[in-house]
Amino acid sequence: MKTRITELFGIEHPIICGGMLWVTDAKLCAAISEAGGLGCITADQYTSGDALREAIREVKALTDKPFGVNITLMKSFRITEETFMDFFRVCAEEKVANIEVSGLFATDFIPMLHAAGVKITHKVGAVRHAMKIERLGYDAVIVAGVEEGGHPLSDNVATSVLLPKVAESVKIPILATGGMVDGKSMAAALCLGADGIMMATRFLASEECWVHDNIKNWIVQLNETDTDLFCHTTLQARGVKNSVLKKVNELEKNGAEPSEIVRAVSGKKLLQALREGDTEGAAFLFGQSIGRIHEIKSCKAIIDETMAVAEETLRAKAALF
Ligand SMILES: Cc1cc2nc3c(=O)[nH]c(=O)nc-3n(C[C@H](O)[C@H](O)[C@H](O)COP(=O)(O)O)c2cc1C
């Protein structure tokens, strides 16, 4: 399948991995790229440009295929503005294929990245933000519906409505995310105007993902009704309905300070819980897509099956006419 996304990144299949704090390491990233998609590492789990460079070189030692870096641009206790600029500089120097930006809309780094041949994309949850991204000179837009894991925009619009509206509003290539797990969702996204898909939660339940087996087996059992939106007073997130999510809801109901909420959902706790397989130890920002993930597979099997089923689905529908 050739689309504007395979052309943009020089990849075989229009499937890219979304940034996942702590989860997307060099091994997972390389496995996705080796399978013909675009793997990714998440810059915000490093505290300096040099540490990110080391991770990028680790990926390069495992694959010579293109891959990307997610940079989640937000006010952070761990990462200074200077370090964020270092992340962009290192990505330009290392000539990664793509930077997936989420959070703030910034532009300072775009000329430097384009001069280095690095593509730059931004994840958005609204038509107005997609139009802004196009105006600012980004190469592609990632359309994230409210189903997505992580931090869906509080406009709360589903991928099925947001995607065709964005496709009618911008000319740059489009990736769909939020609820994308297989060839059926990919076929639907292509029909709604996407040039490719981004999956995140699906790659968590892969053989190459380092997280504890308890977490992967939990994902396979969870249902689409097992996540909820929370953190309404800080930065809205979607997470699994466990005791941490309940505690955050209670804190918010009692008017807790934002700093208390941020402490309750701390990234450090997540890292520990992912390592130990403790499903009650942190806020797990999984997407509603967990309801459609039934097996732990290799990244190659996930990508090959997605492509085969997308093609089969589109051919079967075309044969109706
Ligand atoms: C465990 C986890 C951690 C995530 N961390 C980040 C992150 O650090 N930065 C970011 O931009 N998006 C993050 N996301 C969101 C994904 O990149 C992606 O937008 C979203 O999960 C897509 O929906 P899906 O999970 O249904 O595939 C995270 C998602 C998950 C599941």
Tab-separated table of C-alpha atoms and ligand atoms in Angstrom:
chain	number	residue	atom	x	y	z
A	1	MET	CA	0.000	0.000	0.000
A	2	LYS	CA	1.416	3.366	-1.057
A	3	THR	CA	0.035	6.464	0.660
A	4	ARG	CA	1.263	9.980	1.384
A	5	ILE	CA	2.498	8.645	4.748
A	6	THR	CA	4.616	5.801	3.291
A	7	GLU	CA	6.067	8.377	0.851
A	8	LEU	CA	6.672	11.009	3.558
A	9	PHE	CA	8.684	8.715	5.833
A	10	GLY	CA	10.049	6.225	3.281
A	11	ILE	CA	8.395	3.264	5.036
A	12	GLU	CA	6.745	0.109	3.711
A	13	HIS	CA	3.429	0.274	5.603
A	14	PRO	CA	1.481	3.393	6.717
A	15	ILE	CA	1.552	2.417	10.402
A	16	ILE	CA	3.374	4.409	13.033
A	17	CYS	CA	3.798	3.946	16.763
A	18	GLY	CA	2.656	6.728	19.098
A	19	GLY	CA	4.869	8.002	21.900
A	20	MET	CA	4.376	6.166	25.207
A	21	LEU	CA	6.293	7.470	28.208
A	22	TRP	CA	8.639	4.745	29.575
A	23	VAL	CA	7.206	2.116	27.200
A	24	THR	CA	8.725	2.971	23.822
A	25	ASP	CA	12.366	1.944	24.209
A	26	ALA	CA	14.945	1.177	21.510
A	27	LYS	CA	13.964	-2.511	21.233
A	28	LEU	CA	10.242	-1.865	20.668
A	29	CYS	CA	11.009	1.026	18.324
A	30	ALA	CA	13.401	-1.055	16.197
A	31	ALA	CA	10.988	-4.028	16.064
A	32	ILE	CA	8.214	-1.812	14.640
A	33	SER	CA	10.536	-0.206	12.080
A	34	GLU	CA	12.007	-3.588	11.098
A	35	ALA	CA	8.422	-4.795	10.485
A	36	GLY	CA	7.938	-1.976	7.948
A	37	GLY	CA	6.172	0.587	10.163
A	38	LEU	CA	7.670	3.649	11.846
A	39	GLY	CA	8.812	2.904	15.403
A	40	CYS	CA	9.286	5.647	17.948
A	41	ILE	CA	11.090	6.500	21.147
A	42	THR	CA	9.759	9.000	23.674
A	43	ALA	CA	12.151	11.852	24.458
A	44	ASP	CA	10.516	12.842	27.750
A	45	GLN	CA	11.791	9.735	29.515
A	46	TYR	CA	15.324	11.159	29.199
A	47	THR	CA	16.597	14.142	31.138
A	48	SER	CA	19.192	15.421	28.663
A	49	GLY	CA	19.855	15.659	24.952
A	50	ASP	CA	22.855	13.364	25.371
A	51	ALA	CA	20.725	10.637	26.965
A	52	LEU	CA	18.250	10.911	24.069
A	53	ARG	CA	21.160	10.707	21.582
A	54	GLU	CA	22.317	7.496	23.254
A	55	ALA	CA	18.814	5.997	22.885
A	56	ILE	CA	18.657	7.062	19.211
A	57	ARG	CA	22.018	5.377	18.602
A	58	GLU	CA	20.765	2.255	20.361
A	59	VAL	CA	17.898	2.104	17.841
A	60	LYS	CA	20.338	2.673	14.955
A	61	ALA	CA	22.399	-0.286	16.173
A	62	LEU	CA	19.279	-2.487	15.909
A	63	THR	CA	17.847	-1.270	12.594
A	64	ASP	CA	18.776	0.793	9.562
A	65	LYS	CA	15.087	1.519	8.864
A	66	PRO	CA	13.507	4.960	9.535
A	67	PHE	CA	12.104	5.714	12.996
A	68	GLY	CA	10.793	8.710	14.926
A	69	VAL	CA	10.933	10.471	18.284
A	70	ASN	CA	7.961	11.728	20.313
A	71	ILE	CA	8.528	15.036	22.091
A	72	THR	CA	5.706	15.851	24.483
A	73	LEU	CA	6.005	19.610	24.894
A	74	MET	CA	4.497	20.596	28.215
A	75	LYS	CA	5.483	22.344	31.393
A	76	SER	CA	7.367	19.687	33.291
A	77	PHE	CA	9.136	19.386	36.623
A	78	ARG	CA	11.756	17.089	35.106
A	79	ILE	CA	12.491	18.728	31.755
A	80	THR	CA	13.565	22.344	31.306
A	81	GLU	CA	12.857	24.472	28.211
A	82	GLU	CA	16.558	24.233	27.368
A	83	THR	CA	16.452	20.442	27.452
A	84	PHE	CA	13.430	20.436	25.136
A	85	MET	CA	15.450	22.520	22.636
A	86	ASP	CA	18.341	20.059	23.060
A	87	PHE	CA	15.952	17.221	22.183
A	88	PHE	CA	15.063	18.940	18.892
A	89	ARG	CA	18.734	19.747	18.149
A	90	VAL	CA	19.802	16.129	18.783
A	91	CYS	CA	16.991	14.826	16.523
A	92	ALA	CA	18.212	17.165	13.747
A	93	GLU	CA	21.837	16.088	14.217
A	94	GLU	CA	20.893	12.403	14.262
A	95	LYS	CA	18.516	12.929	11.296
A	96	VAL	CA	15.633	10.862	12.671
A	97	ALA	CA	12.790	10.385	10.164
A	98	ASN	CA	10.052	12.096	12.150
A	99	ILE	CA	9.334	14.043	15.291
A	100	GLU	CA	5.864	13.561	16.739
A	101	VAL	CA	5.131	16.652	18.802
A	102	SER	CA	2.246	16.732	21.251
A	103	GLY	CA	1.172	19.431	23.685
A	104	LEU	CA	2.224	23.028	23.008
A	105	PHE	CA	2.179	24.466	19.477
A	106	ALA	CA	5.733	25.675	18.921
A	107	THR	CA	7.608	26.503	15.725
A	108	ASP	CA	11.144	27.714	16.628
A	109	PHE	CA	12.671	24.353	15.728
A	110	ILE	CA	10.904	23.762	12.369
A	111	PRO	CA	13.502	25.430	10.046
A	112	MET	CA	16.376	23.560	11.764
A	113	LEU	CA	14.562	20.210	11.419
A	114	HIS	CA	13.578	20.771	7.810
A	115	ALA	CA	17.154	21.774	6.940
A	116	ALA	CA	18.233	18.395	8.377
A	117	GLY	CA	15.536	16.539	6.387
A	118	VAL	CA	13.558	15.631	9.525
A	119	LYS	CA	9.756	15.547	9.120
A	120	ILE	CA	7.668	17.071	11.854
A	121	THR	CA	4.123	16.083	12.813
A	122	HIS	CA	1.747	17.191	15.571
A	123	LYS	CA	-1.013	15.351	17.390
A	124	VAL	CA	-4.313	17.271	17.634
A	125	GLY	CA	-7.845	16.696	18.915
A	126	ALA	CA	-9.701	19.476	17.055
A	127	VAL	CA	-10.199	20.767	13.493
A	128	ARG	CA	-9.003	24.254	14.527
A	129	HIS	CA	-5.738	22.785	15.821
A	130	ALA	CA	-5.208	20.726	12.643
A	131	MET	CA	-5.596	23.907	10.570
A	132	LYS	CA	-3.118	25.681	12.843
A	133	ILE	CA	-0.564	22.891	12.432
A	134	GLU	CA	-0.840	23.174	8.662
A	135	ARG	CA	-0.416	26.966	8.821
A	136	LEU	CA	2.673	26.611	11.050
A	137	GLY	CA	4.407	24.418	8.444
A	138	TYR	CA	4.222	20.931	9.994
A	139	ASP	CA	4.523	18.079	7.468
A	140	ALA	CA	1.552	15.996	8.658
A	141	VAL	CA	-1.139	16.024	11.303
A	142	ILE	CA	-2.085	13.209	13.677
A	143	VAL	CA	-5.820	13.262	14.384
A	144	ALA	CA	-6.492	11.900	17.866
A	145	GLY	CA	-10.070	11.096	18.847
A	146	VAL	CA	-11.261	10.954	22.444
A	147	GLU	CA	-10.891	7.137	22.393
A	148	GLU	CA	-7.114	7.529	22.514
A	149	GLY	CA	-4.865	6.642	25.417
A	150	GLY	CA	-2.735	9.405	26.933
A	151	HIS	CA	-4.241	12.902	27.030
A	152	PRO	CA	-7.201	13.372	24.648
A	153	LEU	CA	-8.246	16.986	24.139
A	154	SER	CA	-11.212	17.919	26.346
A	155	ASP	CA	-13.337	18.683	23.246
A	156	ASN	CA	-14.032	14.922	23.516
A	157	VAL	CA	-14.739	14.294	19.808
A	158	ALA	CA	-14.523	10.691	18.551
A	159	THR	CA	-12.068	9.705	15.806
A	160	SER	CA	-14.976	8.767	13.488
A	161	VAL	CA	-16.256	12.368	13.489
A	162	LEU	CA	-13.002	14.299	13.873
A	163	LEU	CA	-11.081	12.515	11.118
A	164	PRO	CA	-13.358	13.279	8.121
A	165	LYS	CA	-13.790	16.865	9.352
A	166	VAL	CA	-10.005	17.353	9.491
A	167	ALA	CA	-9.632	15.680	6.071
A	168	GLU	CA	-12.048	18.270	4.644
A	169	SER	CA	-10.084	21.109	6.274
A	170	VAL	CA	-6.368	20.505	5.594
A	171	LYS	CA	-4.220	19.405	2.638
A	172	ILE	CA	-1.256	17.910	4.538
A	173	PRO	CA	-1.097	14.116	5.082
A	174	ILE	CA	-3.155	12.723	7.964
A	175	LEU	CA	-2.581	9.941	10.478
A	176	ALA	CA	-5.555	8.673	12.474
A	177	THR	CA	-5.163	7.650	16.091
A	178	GLY	CA	-7.434	6.636	18.946
A	179	GLY	CA	-9.036	3.222	18.641
A	180	MET	CA	-6.666	1.938	15.932
A	181	VAL	CA	-5.699	-1.686	16.584
A	182	ASP	CA	-6.028	-3.733	13.402
A	183	GLY	CA	-6.859	-3.896	9.698
A	184	LYS	CA	-10.546	-3.180	10.232
A	185	SER	CA	-9.831	0.082	12.044
A	186	MET	CA	-7.171	0.906	9.452
A	187	ALA	CA	-9.587	0.341	6.540
A	188	ALA	CA	-12.175	2.563	8.251
A	189	ALA	CA	-9.600	5.301	8.894
A	190	LEU	CA	-8.455	5.274	5.264
A	191	CYS	CA	-12.094	5.612	4.129
A	192	LEU	CA	-12.577	8.541	6.510
A	193	GLY	CA	-9.649	10.443	5.010
A	194	ALA	CA	-6.485	9.196	6.731
A	195	ASP	CA	-3.260	8.362	4.872
A	196	GLY	CA	-2.137	6.044	7.659
A	197	ILE	CA	-2.675	5.136	11.287
A	198	MET	CA	-0.901	5.549	14.591
A	199	MET	CA	-1.274	2.783	17.177
A	200	ALA	CA	0.028	2.934	20.736
A	201	THR	CA	-1.868	0.689	23.176
A	202	ARG	CA	-1.790	-2.151	20.586
A	203	PHE	CA	2.045	-2.159	20.661
A	204	LEU	CA	2.062	-2.332	24.479
A	205	ALA	CA	0.689	-5.869	24.151
A	206	SER	CA	3.516	-6.973	21.849
A	207	GLU	CA	6.228	-9.548	22.479
A	208	GLU	CA	8.983	-6.956	22.072
A	209	CYS	CA	7.512	-4.534	24.624
A	210	TRP	CA	9.558	-4.703	27.832
A	211	VAL	CA	6.740	-4.154	30.379
A	212	HIS	CA	5.919	-6.871	32.930
A	213	ASP	CA	3.769	-9.755	31.586
A	214	ASN	CA	1.077	-8.956	34.212
A	215	ILE	CA	0.448	-5.665	32.427
A	216	LYS	CA	0.259	-7.253	28.975
A	217	ASN	CA	-2.050	-10.054	30.193
A	218	TRP	CA	-4.217	-7.416	31.909
A	219	ILE	CA	-4.585	-5.474	28.630
A	220	VAL	CA	-5.730	-8.621	26.847
A	221	GLN	CA	-8.468	-9.146	29.475
A	222	LEU	CA	-9.645	-5.529	29.771
A	223	ASN	CA	-12.743	-4.300	28.009
A	224	GLU	CA	-13.554	-1.099	26.105
A	225	THR	CA	-15.620	0.025	29.133
A	226	ASP	CA	-12.665	-0.292	31.524
A	227	THR	CA	-11.169	3.155	30.849
A	228	ASP	CA	-12.487	6.595	31.704
A	229	LEU	CA	-11.588	10.244	31.276
A	230	PHE	CA	-10.127	11.805	34.430
A	231	CYS	CA	-7.784	14.588	35.631
A	232	HIS	CA	-10.363	17.178	34.555
A	233	THR	CA	-8.797	19.946	36.670
A	234	THR	CA	-5.242	19.543	35.341
A	235	LEU	CA	-4.663	17.899	31.957
A	236	GLN	CA	-7.456	15.537	30.902
A	237	ALA	CA	-6.303	11.949	30.521
A	238	ARG	CA	-7.844	8.590	29.672
A	239	GLY	CA	-6.878	5.811	32.029
A	240	VAL	CA	-7.885	2.394	33.281
A	241	LYS	CA	-10.475	2.514	36.086
A	242	ASN	CA	-8.219	1.325	38.906
A	243	SER	CA	-7.761	2.589	42.477
A	244	VAL	CA	-5.434	5.427	41.377
A	245	LEU	CA	-8.074	6.791	39.010
A	246	LYS	CA	-10.680	6.592	41.800
A	247	LYS	CA	-8.322	8.439	44.155
A	248	VAL	CA	-7.790	11.234	41.597
A	249	ASN	CA	-11.562	11.585	41.121
A	250	GLU	CA	-11.983	11.895	44.882
A	251	LEU	CA	-9.170	14.444	45.191
A	252	GLU	CA	-10.772	16.535	42.450
A	253	LYS	CA	-14.216	16.286	44.075
A	254	ASN	CA	-12.687	17.600	47.314
A	255	GLY	CA	-11.008	20.529	45.535
A	256	ALA	CA	-7.407	19.289	45.847
A	257	GLU	CA	-4.545	21.460	44.581
A	258	PRO	CA	-3.300	20.586	41.053
A	259	SER	CA	0.104	19.645	42.557
A	260	GLU	CA	-1.600	16.914	44.593
A	261	ILE	CA	-3.270	15.516	41.457
A	262	VAL	CA	0.024	15.583	39.553
A	263	ARG	CA	1.697	13.683	42.424
A	264	ALA	CA	-1.021	11.020	42.331
A	265	VAL	CA	-0.437	10.333	38.618
A	266	SER	CA	3.352	10.678	38.752
A	267	GLY	CA	5.351	9.197	35.887
A	268	LYS	CA	7.857	7.699	38.340
A	269	LYS	CA	5.092	5.556	39.880
A	270	LEU	CA	4.109	4.436	36.391
A	271	LEU	CA	7.643	3.287	35.604
A	272	GLN	CA	7.756	1.231	38.793
A	273	ALA	CA	4.297	-0.286	38.194
A	274	LEU	CA	5.198	-1.206	34.596
A	275	ARG	CA	8.369	-2.912	35.879
A	276	GLU	CA	6.670	-4.783	38.720
A	277	GLY	CA	3.411	-5.586	36.937
A	278	ASP	CA	1.381	-3.787	39.605
A	279	THR	CA	-1.981	-2.950	37.995
A	280	GLU	CA	-3.017	-0.808	41.002
A	281	GLY	CA	0.328	0.987	41.351
A	282	ALA	CA	-0.153	3.888	38.940
A	283	ALA	CA	-2.424	5.612	36.452
A	284	PHE	CA	-2.314	3.584	33.229
A	285	LEU	CA	-3.226	5.838	30.328
A	286	PHE	CA	-4.504	3.129	27.968
A	287	GLY	CA	-6.953	3.804	25.131
A	288	GLN	CA	-10.435	2.355	24.638
A	289	SER	CA	-8.685	0.193	22.036
A	290	ILE	CA	-7.893	-2.258	24.877
A	291	GLY	CA	-11.384	-3.703	24.254
A	292	ARG	CA	-10.201	-4.959	20.852
A	293	ILE	CA	-6.785	-6.346	21.850
A	294	HIS	CA	-7.073	-10.079	22.502
A	295	GLU	CA	-3.579	-11.486	21.989
A	296	ILE	CA	0.052	-10.651	22.665
A	297	LYS	CA	1.885	-10.897	19.327
A	298	SER	CA	5.166	-9.856	17.755
A	299	CYS	CA	5.263	-6.386	16.174
A	300	LYS	CA	5.769	-8.055	12.788
A	301	ALA	CA	2.618	-10.171	13.252
A	302	ILE	CA	0.618	-7.112	14.386
A	303	ILE	CA	1.728	-5.087	11.358
A	304	ASP	CA	1.467	-7.908	8.772
A	305	GLU	CA	-2.041	-8.865	9.967
A	306	THR	CA	-3.142	-5.223	10.036
A	307	MET	CA	-2.057	-4.758	6.425
A	308	ALA	CA	-3.582	-8.059	5.247
A	309	VAL	CA	-6.945	-7.433	6.930
A	310	ALA	CA	-7.075	-3.788	5.772
A	311	GLU	CA	-6.559	-4.918	2.179
A	312	GLU	CA	-9.054	-7.779	2.473
A	313	THR	CA	-11.656	-5.453	4.059
A	314	LEU	CA	-11.265	-2.743	1.430
A	315	ARG	CA	-11.401	-5.279	-1.450
A	316	ALA	CA	-14.513	-6.962	0.002
A	317	LYS	CA	-16.319	-3.617	0.293
A	318	ALA	CA	-15.264	-2.563	-3.224
A	319	ALA	CA	-16.695	-5.857	-4.559
A	320	LEU	CA	-20.169	-4.800	-3.358
A	321	PHE	CA	-20.447	-2.499	-6.377
B	1	LIG	C1	0.845	4.000	28.106
B	1	LIG	C2	0.718	5.185	27.204
B	1	LIG	C3	1.560	6.271	27.371
B	1	LIG	C4	1.452	7.376	26.522
B	1	LIG	N1	2.348	8.407	26.658
B	1	LIG	C5	2.317	9.430	25.747
B	1	LIG	C6	3.315	10.439	25.779
B	1	LIG	O1	4.242	10.421	26.598
B	1	LIG	N2	3.223	11.438	24.864
B	1	LIG	C7	2.223	11.488	23.915
B	1	LIG	O2	2.192	12.407	23.097
B	1	LIG	N3	1.265	10.543	23.877
B	1	LIG	C8	1.298	9.516	24.752
B	1	LIG	N4	0.367	8.520	24.669
B	1	LIG	C9	-0.686	8.604	23.616
B	1	LIG	C10	-0.288	7.837	22.348
B	1	LIG	O3	0.870	8.344	21.745
B	1	LIG	C11	-1.423	7.848	21.311
B	1	LIG	O4	-1.764	9.175	20.975
B	1	LIG	C12	-2.681	7.153	21.798
B	1	LIG	O5	-2.419	6.180	22.768
B	1	LIG	C13	-3.395	6.513	20.633
B	1	LIG	O6	-4.502	5.764	21.027
B	1	LIG	P1	-4.442	4.161	21.191
B	1	LIG	O7	-3.774	3.932	22.472
B	1	LIG	O8	-5.861	3.758	21.171
B	1	LIG	O9	-3.650	3.598	20.059
B	1	LIG	C14	0.450	7.405	25.509
B	1	LIG	C15	-0.396	6.300	25.355
B	1	LIG	C16	-0.269	5.198	26.186
B	1	LIG	C17	-1.183	4.033	25.942
